[in-house]
Amino acid sequence: MTERTTAEEPRLKKSVIVISFISLALVYSVMLIGVFLSSGPITENGIVCTGWPLCPNGFGAPEERYLVEYIHRVVAVTTAGFAYATAIIVPSKIKRAKTAAIIAAIIVSWQLGLGFITVTTHLHPIAVAGHLSTGISVFAFALLTFLWVGIWRKHWR
Ligand code: HEM
């Protein structure tokens, strides 16, 4: 078993599990907010904040009509930060978890880019379809990371 450790190796830190779980929970949350946004609670087509990266009112307090989109962007950037942190702190000895975390970090970067394309193309169907499917892929790899880290800690150390 290549991923097994020896008795001298330190136990996997709880912070690795906690941070990978926070990443997973954040991806779930940003997806939830995104679906709420696309259901058009504020406008018919679900988009009013057409600026990038900020809404037209800049760093000012988000106006009510921009609020959901604003929250979606802020949570998305926070999610990306946690995805990068997870990719860094998962030890290389847990190969599968490390690989999944790196893939999640790469896809989340692409997802931020797709967010930009979704906004600037005013919800082009291909951009929207790509944004949704990529979001699901980020979730899948964040879940795999969390599961493999948890399984590894329970069974090997
Ligand atoms: C971790 C990053 C992100 C994830 C996981 C994510 C996920 C999602 C999901 C699942 C939806 C719903 C899609 C649908 O129901 O068709 C959505 C909608 C949307 N997202 Fe994101 N998103 C992320 C980042 C961003 C960023 C950075 C932007 C840029 C501004 C953005 C802009 C939008 C817009 C405008 C919609 C509404 C699309 C529509 O009305 O159909 N997203 N997002």
mmCIF file with all atom_site columns, C-alpha atoms and ligand atoms in Angstrom:
data_model
loop_
_atom_site.group_PDB
_atom_site.id
_atom_site.type_symbol
_atom_site.label_atom_id
_atom_site.label_alt_id
_atom_site.label_comp_id
_atom_site.label_asym_id
_atom_site.label_entity_id
_atom_site.label_seq_id
_atom_site.pdbx_PDB_ins_code
_atom_site.Cartn_x
_atom_site.Cartn_y
_atom_site.Cartn_z
_atom_site.occupancy
_atom_site.B_iso_or_equiv
_atom_site.pdbx_formal_charge
_atom_site.auth_seq_id
_atom_site.auth_comp_id
_atom_site.auth_asym_id
_atom_site.auth_atom_id
_atom_site.pdbx_PDB_model_num
ATOM   1   C  CA  . MET A 1 1   ? 0.000   0.000  0.000   1.00 0.00 ? 1   MET A CA  1
ATOM   2   C  CA  . THR A 1 2   ? 1.804   3.103  -1.174  1.00 0.00 ? 2   THR A CA  1
ATOM   3   C  CA  . GLU A 1 3   ? -0.385  5.447  0.883   1.00 0.00 ? 3   GLU A CA  1
ATOM   4   C  CA  . ARG A 1 4   ? 0.207   3.674  4.227   1.00 0.00 ? 4   ARG A CA  1
ATOM   5   C  CA  . THR A 1 5   ? 2.449   5.417  6.750   1.00 0.00 ? 5   THR A CA  1
ATOM   6   C  CA  . THR A 1 6   ? 4.942   4.043  9.237   1.00 0.00 ? 6   THR A CA  1
ATOM   7   C  CA  . ALA A 1 7   ? 4.404   4.255  12.996  1.00 0.00 ? 7   ALA A CA  1
ATOM   8   C  CA  . GLU A 1 8   ? 6.933   7.119  13.272  1.00 0.00 ? 8   GLU A CA  1
ATOM   9   C  CA  . GLU A 1 9   ? 5.012   9.423  10.936  1.00 0.00 ? 9   GLU A CA  1
ATOM   10  C  CA  . PRO A 1 10  ? 2.835   12.062 12.643  1.00 0.00 ? 10  PRO A CA  1
ATOM   11  C  CA  . ARG A 1 11  ? -0.918  11.633 12.616  1.00 0.00 ? 11  ARG A CA  1
ATOM   12  C  CA  . LEU A 1 12  ? -2.709  13.584 9.879   1.00 0.00 ? 12  LEU A CA  1
ATOM   13  C  CA  . LYS A 1 13  ? -3.633  17.009 11.278  1.00 0.00 ? 13  LYS A CA  1
ATOM   14  C  CA  . LYS A 1 14  ? -7.293  17.624 11.956  1.00 0.00 ? 14  LYS A CA  1
ATOM   15  C  CA  . SER A 1 15  ? -6.946  20.998 10.200  1.00 0.00 ? 15  SER A CA  1
ATOM   16  C  CA  . VAL A 1 16  ? -6.531  19.172 6.853   1.00 0.00 ? 16  VAL A CA  1
ATOM   17  C  CA  . ILE A 1 17  ? -9.931  17.519 7.318   1.00 0.00 ? 17  ILE A CA  1
ATOM   18  C  CA  . VAL A 1 18  ? -11.498 20.762 8.543   1.00 0.00 ? 18  VAL A CA  1
ATOM   19  C  CA  . ILE A 1 19  ? -10.185 22.882 5.650   1.00 0.00 ? 19  ILE A CA  1
ATOM   20  C  CA  . SER A 1 20  ? -11.165 20.295 3.037   1.00 0.00 ? 20  SER A CA  1
ATOM   21  C  CA  . PHE A 1 21  ? -14.650 20.192 4.586   1.00 0.00 ? 21  PHE A CA  1
ATOM   22  C  CA  . ILE A 1 22  ? -14.929 24.001 4.543   1.00 0.00 ? 22  ILE A CA  1
ATOM   23  C  CA  . SER A 1 23  ? -13.981 23.948 0.828   1.00 0.00 ? 23  SER A CA  1
ATOM   24  C  CA  . LEU A 1 24  ? -16.684 21.377 0.129   1.00 0.00 ? 24  LEU A CA  1
ATOM   25  C  CA  . ALA A 1 25  ? -19.293 23.307 2.127   1.00 0.00 ? 25  ALA A CA  1
ATOM   26  C  CA  . LEU A 1 26  ? -18.373 26.550 0.336   1.00 0.00 ? 26  LEU A CA  1
ATOM   27  C  CA  . VAL A 1 27  ? -18.674 24.956 -3.117  1.00 0.00 ? 27  VAL A CA  1
ATOM   28  C  CA  . TYR A 1 28  ? -22.097 23.659 -2.117  1.00 0.00 ? 28  TYR A CA  1
ATOM   29  C  CA  . SER A 1 29  ? -23.102 27.106 -0.840  1.00 0.00 ? 29  SER A CA  1
ATOM   30  C  CA  . VAL A 1 30  ? -21.936 28.996 -3.930  1.00 0.00 ? 30  VAL A CA  1
ATOM   31  C  CA  . MET A 1 31  ? -23.855 26.519 -6.111  1.00 0.00 ? 31  MET A CA  1
ATOM   32  C  CA  . LEU A 1 32  ? -26.955 27.030 -4.020  1.00 0.00 ? 32  LEU A CA  1
ATOM   33  C  CA  . ILE A 1 33  ? -26.667 30.813 -4.346  1.00 0.00 ? 33  ILE A CA  1
ATOM   34  C  CA  . GLY A 1 34  ? -25.992 30.446 -8.103  1.00 0.00 ? 34  GLY A CA  1
ATOM   35  C  CA  . VAL A 1 35  ? -29.133 28.390 -8.671  1.00 0.00 ? 35  VAL A CA  1
ATOM   36  C  CA  . PHE A 1 36  ? -31.150 30.886 -6.609  1.00 0.00 ? 36  PHE A CA  1
ATOM   37  C  CA  . LEU A 1 37  ? -29.654 33.639 -8.768  1.00 0.00 ? 37  LEU A CA  1
ATOM   38  C  CA  . SER A 1 38  ? -30.458 31.890 -12.035 1.00 0.00 ? 38  SER A CA  1
ATOM   39  C  CA  . SER A 1 39  ? -34.063 31.366 -10.931 1.00 0.00 ? 39  SER A CA  1
ATOM   40  C  CA  . GLY A 1 40  ? -34.381 35.150 -11.387 1.00 0.00 ? 40  GLY A CA  1
ATOM   41  C  CA  . PRO A 1 41  ? -35.500 36.451 -7.978  1.00 0.00 ? 41  PRO A CA  1
ATOM   42  C  CA  . ILE A 1 42  ? -34.602 40.017 -8.968  1.00 0.00 ? 42  ILE A CA  1
ATOM   43  C  CA  . THR A 1 43  ? -34.949 40.221 -12.745 1.00 0.00 ? 43  THR A CA  1
ATOM   44  C  CA  . GLU A 1 44  ? -36.487 37.952 -15.330 1.00 0.00 ? 44  GLU A CA  1
ATOM   45  C  CA  . ASN A 1 45  ? -33.173 36.715 -16.671 1.00 0.00 ? 45  ASN A CA  1
ATOM   46  C  CA  . GLY A 1 46  ? -31.354 36.637 -13.322 1.00 0.00 ? 46  GLY A CA  1
ATOM   47  C  CA  . ILE A 1 47  ? -28.566 39.142 -13.993 1.00 0.00 ? 47  ILE A CA  1
ATOM   48  C  CA  . VAL A 1 48  ? -28.338 42.840 -13.151 1.00 0.00 ? 48  VAL A CA  1
ATOM   49  C  CA  . CYS A 1 49  ? -24.708 43.172 -12.145 1.00 0.00 ? 49  CYS A CA  1
ATOM   50  C  CA  . THR A 1 50  ? -23.077 43.481 -15.556 1.00 0.00 ? 50  THR A CA  1
ATOM   51  C  CA  . GLY A 1 51  ? -19.728 44.869 -14.321 1.00 0.00 ? 51  GLY A CA  1
ATOM   52  C  CA  . TRP A 1 52  ? -16.566 42.869 -13.759 1.00 0.00 ? 52  TRP A CA  1
ATOM   53  C  CA  . PRO A 1 53  ? -15.109 42.051 -11.306 1.00 0.00 ? 53  PRO A CA  1
ATOM   54  C  CA  . LEU A 1 54  ? -17.263 44.439 -9.267  1.00 0.00 ? 54  LEU A CA  1
ATOM   55  C  CA  . CYS A 1 55  ? -20.863 45.505 -9.761  1.00 0.00 ? 55  CYS A CA  1
ATOM   56  C  CA  . PRO A 1 56  ? -21.354 49.009 -11.229 1.00 0.00 ? 56  PRO A CA  1
ATOM   57  C  CA  . ASN A 1 57  ? -21.401 50.560 -7.741  1.00 0.00 ? 57  ASN A CA  1
ATOM   58  C  CA  . GLY A 1 58  ? -17.800 49.374 -7.142  1.00 0.00 ? 58  GLY A CA  1
ATOM   59  C  CA  . PHE A 1 59  ? -16.686 48.820 -3.555  1.00 0.00 ? 59  PHE A CA  1
ATOM   60  C  CA  . GLY A 1 60  ? -19.691 50.654 -2.151  1.00 0.00 ? 60  GLY A CA  1
ATOM   61  C  CA  . ALA A 1 61  ? -22.270 48.844 -0.026  1.00 0.00 ? 61  ALA A CA  1
ATOM   62  C  CA  . PRO A 1 62  ? -24.060 46.465 -2.404  1.00 0.00 ? 62  PRO A CA  1
ATOM   63  C  CA  . GLU A 1 63  ? -27.399 47.817 -3.545  1.00 0.00 ? 63  GLU A CA  1
ATOM   64  C  CA  . GLU A 1 64  ? -30.328 45.501 -2.986  1.00 0.00 ? 64  GLU A CA  1
ATOM   65  C  CA  . ARG A 1 65  ? -30.687 44.655 -6.676  1.00 0.00 ? 65  ARG A CA  1
ATOM   66  C  CA  . TYR A 1 66  ? -27.031 43.529 -6.849  1.00 0.00 ? 66  TYR A CA  1
ATOM   67  C  CA  . LEU A 1 67  ? -27.038 41.704 -3.530  1.00 0.00 ? 67  LEU A CA  1
ATOM   68  C  CA  . VAL A 1 68  ? -27.456 38.084 -4.658  1.00 0.00 ? 68  VAL A CA  1
ATOM   69  C  CA  . GLU A 1 69  ? -24.906 38.439 -7.464  1.00 0.00 ? 69  GLU A CA  1
ATOM   70  C  CA  . TYR A 1 70  ? -22.564 40.237 -5.088  1.00 0.00 ? 70  TYR A CA  1
ATOM   71  C  CA  . ILE A 1 71  ? -22.848 37.450 -2.502  1.00 0.00 ? 71  ILE A CA  1
ATOM   72  C  CA  . HIS A 1 72  ? -22.361 34.821 -5.250  1.00 0.00 ? 72  HIS A CA  1
ATOM   73  C  CA  . ARG A 1 73  ? -19.089 36.482 -6.307  1.00 0.00 ? 73  ARG A CA  1
ATOM   74  C  CA  . VAL A 1 74  ? -17.767 37.011 -2.773  1.00 0.00 ? 74  VAL A CA  1
ATOM   75  C  CA  . VAL A 1 75  ? -18.534 33.425 -1.762  1.00 0.00 ? 75  VAL A CA  1
ATOM   76  C  CA  . ALA A 1 76  ? -17.015 32.203 -5.074  1.00 0.00 ? 76  ALA A CA  1
ATOM   77  C  CA  . VAL A 1 77  ? -13.711 33.990 -4.429  1.00 0.00 ? 77  VAL A CA  1
ATOM   78  C  CA  . THR A 1 78  ? -13.642 32.709 -0.827  1.00 0.00 ? 78  THR A CA  1
ATOM   79  C  CA  . THR A 1 79  ? -14.337 29.206 -2.148  1.00 0.00 ? 79  THR A CA  1
ATOM   80  C  CA  . ALA A 1 80  ? -11.434 29.474 -4.584  1.00 0.00 ? 80  ALA A CA  1
ATOM   81  C  CA  . GLY A 1 81  ? -9.155  30.570 -1.716  1.00 0.00 ? 81  GLY A CA  1
ATOM   82  C  CA  . PHE A 1 82  ? -10.131 27.509 0.332   1.00 0.00 ? 82  PHE A CA  1
ATOM   83  C  CA  . ALA A 1 83  ? -9.750  25.217 -2.696  1.00 0.00 ? 83  ALA A CA  1
ATOM   84  C  CA  . TYR A 1 84  ? -6.170  26.507 -3.183  1.00 0.00 ? 84  TYR A CA  1
ATOM   85  C  CA  . ALA A 1 85  ? -5.436  26.162 0.550   1.00 0.00 ? 85  ALA A CA  1
ATOM   86  C  CA  . THR A 1 86  ? -6.738  22.581 0.478   1.00 0.00 ? 86  THR A CA  1
ATOM   87  C  CA  . ALA A 1 87  ? -4.545  21.719 -2.520  1.00 0.00 ? 87  ALA A CA  1
ATOM   88  C  CA  . ILE A 1 88  ? -1.539  23.070 -0.607  1.00 0.00 ? 88  ILE A CA  1
ATOM   89  C  CA  . ILE A 1 89  ? -2.132  21.496 2.804   1.00 0.00 ? 89  ILE A CA  1
ATOM   90  C  CA  . VAL A 1 90  ? -3.224  17.982 1.786   1.00 0.00 ? 90  VAL A CA  1
ATOM   91  C  CA  . PRO A 1 91  ? -0.021  15.951 2.238   1.00 0.00 ? 91  PRO A CA  1
ATOM   92  C  CA  . SER A 1 92  ? 1.462   14.413 -0.920  1.00 0.00 ? 92  SER A CA  1
ATOM   93  C  CA  . LYS A 1 93  ? 1.563   10.996 0.779   1.00 0.00 ? 93  LYS A CA  1
ATOM   94  C  CA  . ILE A 1 94  ? -2.246  10.842 0.405   1.00 0.00 ? 94  ILE A CA  1
ATOM   95  C  CA  . LYS A 1 95  ? -1.825  10.714 -3.368  1.00 0.00 ? 95  LYS A CA  1
ATOM   96  C  CA  . ARG A 1 96  ? -5.456  10.398 -4.379  1.00 0.00 ? 96  ARG A CA  1
ATOM   97  C  CA  . ALA A 1 97  ? -6.624  13.218 -2.116  1.00 0.00 ? 97  ALA A CA  1
ATOM   98  C  CA  . LYS A 1 98  ? -3.741  15.441 -3.242  1.00 0.00 ? 98  LYS A CA  1
ATOM   99  C  CA  . THR A 1 99  ? -4.548  14.800 -6.921  1.00 0.00 ? 99  THR A CA  1
ATOM   100 C  CA  . ALA A 1 100 ? -8.264  15.468 -6.381  1.00 0.00 ? 100 ALA A CA  1
ATOM   101 C  CA  . ALA A 1 101 ? -7.499  18.685 -4.449  1.00 0.00 ? 101 ALA A CA  1
ATOM   102 C  CA  . ILE A 1 102 ? -5.166  19.951 -7.194  1.00 0.00 ? 102 ILE A CA  1
ATOM   103 C  CA  . ILE A 1 103 ? -7.780  19.172 -9.870  1.00 0.00 ? 103 ILE A CA  1
ATOM   104 C  CA  . ALA A 1 104 ? -10.451 20.995 -7.788  1.00 0.00 ? 104 ALA A CA  1
ATOM   105 C  CA  . ALA A 1 105 ? -8.134  24.030 -7.507  1.00 0.00 ? 105 ALA A CA  1
ATOM   106 C  CA  . ILE A 1 106 ? -7.513  24.056 -11.277 1.00 0.00 ? 106 ILE A CA  1
ATOM   107 C  CA  . ILE A 1 107 ? -11.201 23.679 -12.144 1.00 0.00 ? 107 ILE A CA  1
ATOM   108 C  CA  . VAL A 1 108 ? -12.254 26.359 -9.652  1.00 0.00 ? 108 VAL A CA  1
ATOM   109 C  CA  . SER A 1 109 ? -9.920  28.817 -11.442 1.00 0.00 ? 109 SER A CA  1
ATOM   110 C  CA  . TRP A 1 110 ? -11.574 27.920 -14.749 1.00 0.00 ? 110 TRP A CA  1
ATOM   111 C  CA  . GLN A 1 111 ? -14.954 28.382 -13.056 1.00 0.00 ? 111 GLN A CA  1
ATOM   112 C  CA  . LEU A 1 112 ? -14.054 31.936 -12.021 1.00 0.00 ? 112 LEU A CA  1
ATOM   113 C  CA  . GLY A 1 113 ? -13.172 32.606 -15.675 1.00 0.00 ? 113 GLY A CA  1
ATOM   114 C  CA  . LEU A 1 114 ? -16.472 31.076 -16.782 1.00 0.00 ? 114 LEU A CA  1
ATOM   115 C  CA  . GLY A 1 115 ? -18.240 33.368 -14.292 1.00 0.00 ? 115 GLY A CA  1
ATOM   116 C  CA  . PHE A 1 116 ? -16.652 36.284 -16.119 1.00 0.00 ? 116 PHE A CA  1
ATOM   117 C  CA  . ILE A 1 117 ? -17.742 34.890 -19.514 1.00 0.00 ? 117 ILE A CA  1
ATOM   118 C  CA  . THR A 1 118 ? -21.262 34.211 -18.179 1.00 0.00 ? 118 THR A CA  1
ATOM   119 C  CA  . VAL A 1 119 ? -21.586 37.843 -17.123 1.00 0.00 ? 119 VAL A CA  1
ATOM   120 C  CA  . THR A 1 120 ? -19.902 39.537 -20.091 1.00 0.00 ? 120 THR A CA  1
ATOM   121 C  CA  . THR A 1 121 ? -21.793 37.474 -22.680 1.00 0.00 ? 121 THR A CA  1
ATOM   122 C  CA  . HIS A 1 122 ? -25.046 38.332 -20.859 1.00 0.00 ? 122 HIS A CA  1
ATOM   123 C  CA  . LEU A 1 123 ? -25.837 34.695 -20.101 1.00 0.00 ? 123 LEU A CA  1
ATOM   124 C  CA  . HIS A 1 124 ? -24.884 33.095 -23.400 1.00 0.00 ? 124 HIS A CA  1
ATOM   125 C  CA  . PRO A 1 125 ? -26.407 29.576 -23.220 1.00 0.00 ? 125 PRO A CA  1
ATOM   126 C  CA  . ILE A 1 126 ? -23.026 27.878 -23.763 1.00 0.00 ? 126 ILE A CA  1
ATOM   127 C  CA  . ALA A 1 127 ? -21.434 29.956 -20.984 1.00 0.00 ? 127 ALA A CA  1
ATOM   128 C  CA  . VAL A 1 128 ? -24.327 29.171 -18.610 1.00 0.00 ? 128 VAL A CA  1
ATOM   129 C  CA  . ALA A 1 129 ? -24.181 25.451 -19.461 1.00 0.00 ? 129 ALA A CA  1
ATOM   130 C  CA  . GLY A 1 130 ? -20.409 25.439 -18.954 1.00 0.00 ? 130 GLY A CA  1
ATOM   131 C  CA  . HIS A 1 131 ? -20.735 27.324 -15.675 1.00 0.00 ? 131 HIS A CA  1
ATOM   132 C  CA  . LEU A 1 132 ? -23.247 24.853 -14.243 1.00 0.00 ? 132 LEU A CA  1
ATOM   133 C  CA  . SER A 1 133 ? -21.401 21.695 -15.338 1.00 0.00 ? 133 SER A CA  1
ATOM   134 C  CA  . THR A 1 134 ? -18.039 23.044 -14.188 1.00 0.00 ? 134 THR A CA  1
ATOM   135 C  CA  . GLY A 1 135 ? -19.576 23.930 -10.794 1.00 0.00 ? 135 GLY A CA  1
ATOM   136 C  CA  . ILE A 1 136 ? -20.715 20.311 -10.464 1.00 0.00 ? 136 ILE A CA  1
ATOM   137 C  CA  . SER A 1 137 ? -17.197 19.115 -11.361 1.00 0.00 ? 137 SER A CA  1
ATOM   138 C  CA  . VAL A 1 138 ? -15.658 21.365 -8.681  1.00 0.00 ? 138 VAL A CA  1
ATOM   139 C  CA  . PHE A 1 139 ? -18.095 19.876 -6.174  1.00 0.00 ? 139 PHE A CA  1
ATOM   140 C  CA  . ALA A 1 140 ? -17.204 16.325 -7.255  1.00 0.00 ? 140 ALA A CA  1
ATOM   141 C  CA  . PHE A 1 141 ? -13.463 16.839 -6.784  1.00 0.00 ? 141 PHE A CA  1
ATOM   142 C  CA  . ALA A 1 142 ? -13.913 18.715 -3.484  1.00 0.00 ? 142 ALA A CA  1
ATOM   143 C  CA  . LEU A 1 143 ? -16.035 15.788 -2.267  1.00 0.00 ? 143 LEU A CA  1
ATOM   144 C  CA  . LEU A 1 144 ? -13.455 13.211 -3.410  1.00 0.00 ? 144 LEU A CA  1
ATOM   145 C  CA  . THR A 1 145 ? -10.726 15.153 -1.608  1.00 0.00 ? 145 THR A CA  1
ATOM   146 C  CA  . PHE A 1 146 ? -12.703 15.275 1.627   1.00 0.00 ? 146 PHE A CA  1
ATOM   147 C  CA  . LEU A 1 147 ? -13.656 11.588 1.433   1.00 0.00 ? 147 LEU A CA  1
ATOM   148 C  CA  . TRP A 1 148 ? -10.139 10.377 0.689   1.00 0.00 ? 148 TRP A CA  1
ATOM   149 C  CA  . VAL A 1 149 ? -8.606  12.497 3.431   1.00 0.00 ? 149 VAL A CA  1
ATOM   150 C  CA  . GLY A 1 150 ? -11.227 11.212 5.903   1.00 0.00 ? 150 GLY A CA  1
ATOM   151 C  CA  . ILE A 1 151 ? -10.916 7.570  4.849   1.00 0.00 ? 151 ILE A CA  1
ATOM   152 C  CA  . TRP A 1 152 ? -7.123  7.755  4.984   1.00 0.00 ? 152 TRP A CA  1
ATOM   153 C  CA  . ARG A 1 153 ? -7.155  9.235  8.498   1.00 0.00 ? 153 ARG A CA  1
ATOM   154 C  CA  . LYS A 1 154 ? -9.644  6.657  9.780   1.00 0.00 ? 154 LYS A CA  1
ATOM   155 C  CA  . HIS A 1 155 ? -7.952  3.581  8.347   1.00 0.00 ? 155 HIS A CA  1
ATOM   156 C  CA  . TRP A 1 156 ? -4.269  4.313  8.231   1.00 0.00 ? 156 TRP A CA  1
ATOM   157 C  CA  . ARG A 1 157 ? -3.427  6.930  10.838  1.00 0.00 ? 157 ARG A CA  1
HETATM 158 C  C1  . HEM B 2 .   ? -16.599 28.608 -7.193  1.00 0.00 ? 1   HEM B C1  1
HETATM 159 C  C2  . HEM B 2 .   ? -17.086 29.338 -8.162  1.00 0.00 ? 1   HEM B C2  1
HETATM 160 C  C3  . HEM B 2 .   ? -18.498 29.264 -8.667  1.00 0.00 ? 1   HEM B C3  1
HETATM 161 C  C4  . HEM B 2 .   ? -19.413 28.238 -8.627  1.00 0.00 ? 1   HEM B C4  1
HETATM 162 C  C5  . HEM B 2 .   ? -19.239 26.842 -8.043  1.00 0.00 ? 1   HEM B C5  1
HETATM 163 C  C6  . HEM B 2 .   ? -20.611 28.728 -9.285  1.00 0.00 ? 1   HEM B C6  1
HETATM 164 C  C7  . HEM B 2 .   ? -21.764 27.986 -9.448  1.00 0.00 ? 1   HEM B C7  1
HETATM 165 C  C8  . HEM B 2 .   ? -22.909 28.453 -10.037 1.00 0.00 ? 1   HEM B C8  1
HETATM 166 C  C9  . HEM B 2 .   ? -24.113 27.692 -10.241 1.00 0.00 ? 1   HEM B C9  1
HETATM 167 C  C10 . HEM B 2 .   ? -24.312 26.218 -9.863  1.00 0.00 ? 1   HEM B C10 1
HETATM 168 C  C11 . HEM B 2 .   ? -25.012 28.491 -10.855 1.00 0.00 ? 1   HEM B C11 1
HETATM 169 C  C12 . HEM B 2 .   ? -26.443 28.121 -11.295 1.00 0.00 ? 1   HEM B C12 1
HETATM 170 C  C13 . HEM B 2 .   ? -26.417 27.767 -12.764 1.00 0.00 ? 1   HEM B C13 1
HETATM 171 C  C14 . HEM B 2 .   ? -27.772 27.421 -13.321 1.00 0.00 ? 1   HEM B C14 1
HETATM 172 O  O1  . HEM B 2 .   ? -28.720 27.213 -12.560 1.00 0.00 ? 1   HEM B O1  1
HETATM 173 O  O2  . HEM B 2 .   ? -27.880 27.339 -14.555 1.00 0.00 ? 1   HEM B O2  1
HETATM 174 C  C15 . HEM B 2 .   ? -24.390 29.779 -11.038 1.00 0.00 ? 1   HEM B C15 1
HETATM 175 C  C16 . HEM B 2 .   ? -24.995 30.856 -11.630 1.00 0.00 ? 1   HEM B C16 1
HETATM 176 C  C17 . HEM B 2 .   ? -24.355 32.024 -11.948 1.00 0.00 ? 1   HEM B C17 1
HETATM 177 N  N1  . HEM B 2 .   ? -23.051 32.371 -11.666 1.00 0.00 ? 1   HEM B N1  1
HETATM 178 FE FE1 . HEM B 2 .   ? -21.725 31.213 -10.661 1.00 0.00 ? 1   HEM B FE1 1
HETATM 179 N  N2  . HEM B 2 .   ? -20.394 30.022 -9.698  1.00 0.00 ? 1   HEM B N2  1
HETATM 180 C  C18 . HEM B 2 .   ? -19.130 30.387 -9.347  1.00 0.00 ? 1   HEM B C18 1
HETATM 181 C  C19 . HEM B 2 .   ? -18.518 31.601 -9.591  1.00 0.00 ? 1   HEM B C19 1
HETATM 182 C  C20 . HEM B 2 .   ? -19.063 32.641 -10.280 1.00 0.00 ? 1   HEM B C20 1
HETATM 183 C  C21 . HEM B 2 .   ? -18.402 33.887 -10.564 1.00 0.00 ? 1   HEM B C21 1
HETATM 184 C  C22 . HEM B 2 .   ? -16.997 34.270 -10.124 1.00 0.00 ? 1   HEM B C22 1
HETATM 185 C  C23 . HEM B 2 .   ? -19.264 34.628 -11.278 1.00 0.00 ? 1   HEM B C23 1
HETATM 186 C  C24 . HEM B 2 .   ? -18.939 35.982 -11.839 1.00 0.00 ? 1   HEM B C24 1
HETATM 187 C  C25 . HEM B 2 .   ? -19.528 36.981 -11.718 1.00 0.00 ? 1   HEM B C25 1
HETATM 188 C  C26 . HEM B 2 .   ? -20.492 33.887 -11.446 1.00 0.00 ? 1   HEM B C26 1
HETATM 189 C  C27 . HEM B 2 .   ? -21.630 34.313 -12.106 1.00 0.00 ? 1   HEM B C27 1
HETATM 190 C  C28 . HEM B 2 .   ? -22.812 33.624 -12.184 1.00 0.00 ? 1   HEM B C28 1
HETATM 191 C  C29 . HEM B 2 .   ? -24.024 34.119 -12.818 1.00 0.00 ? 1   HEM B C29 1
HETATM 192 C  C30 . HEM B 2 .   ? -24.202 35.452 -13.497 1.00 0.00 ? 1   HEM B C30 1
HETATM 193 C  C31 . HEM B 2 .   ? -24.988 33.124 -12.672 1.00 0.00 ? 1   HEM B C31 1
HETATM 194 C  C32 . HEM B 2 .   ? -26.445 33.169 -13.161 1.00 0.00 ? 1   HEM B C32 1
HETATM 195 C  C33 . HEM B 2 .   ? -26.543 32.429 -14.451 1.00 0.00 ? 1   HEM B C33 1
HETATM 196 C  C34 . HEM B 2 .   ? -27.982 32.315 -14.903 1.00 0.00 ? 1   HEM B C34 1
HETATM 197 O  O3  . HEM B 2 .   ? -28.774 33.223 -14.644 1.00 0.00 ? 1   HEM B O3  1
HETATM 198 O  O4  . HEM B 2 .   ? -28.332 31.291 -15.512 1.00 0.00 ? 1   HEM B O4  1
HETATM 199 N  N3  . HEM B 2 .   ? -20.336 32.668 -10.811 1.00 0.00 ? 1   HEM B N3  1
HETATM 200 N  N4  . HEM B 2 .   ? -23.123 29.732 -10.544 1.00 0.00 ? 1   HEM B N4  1
#
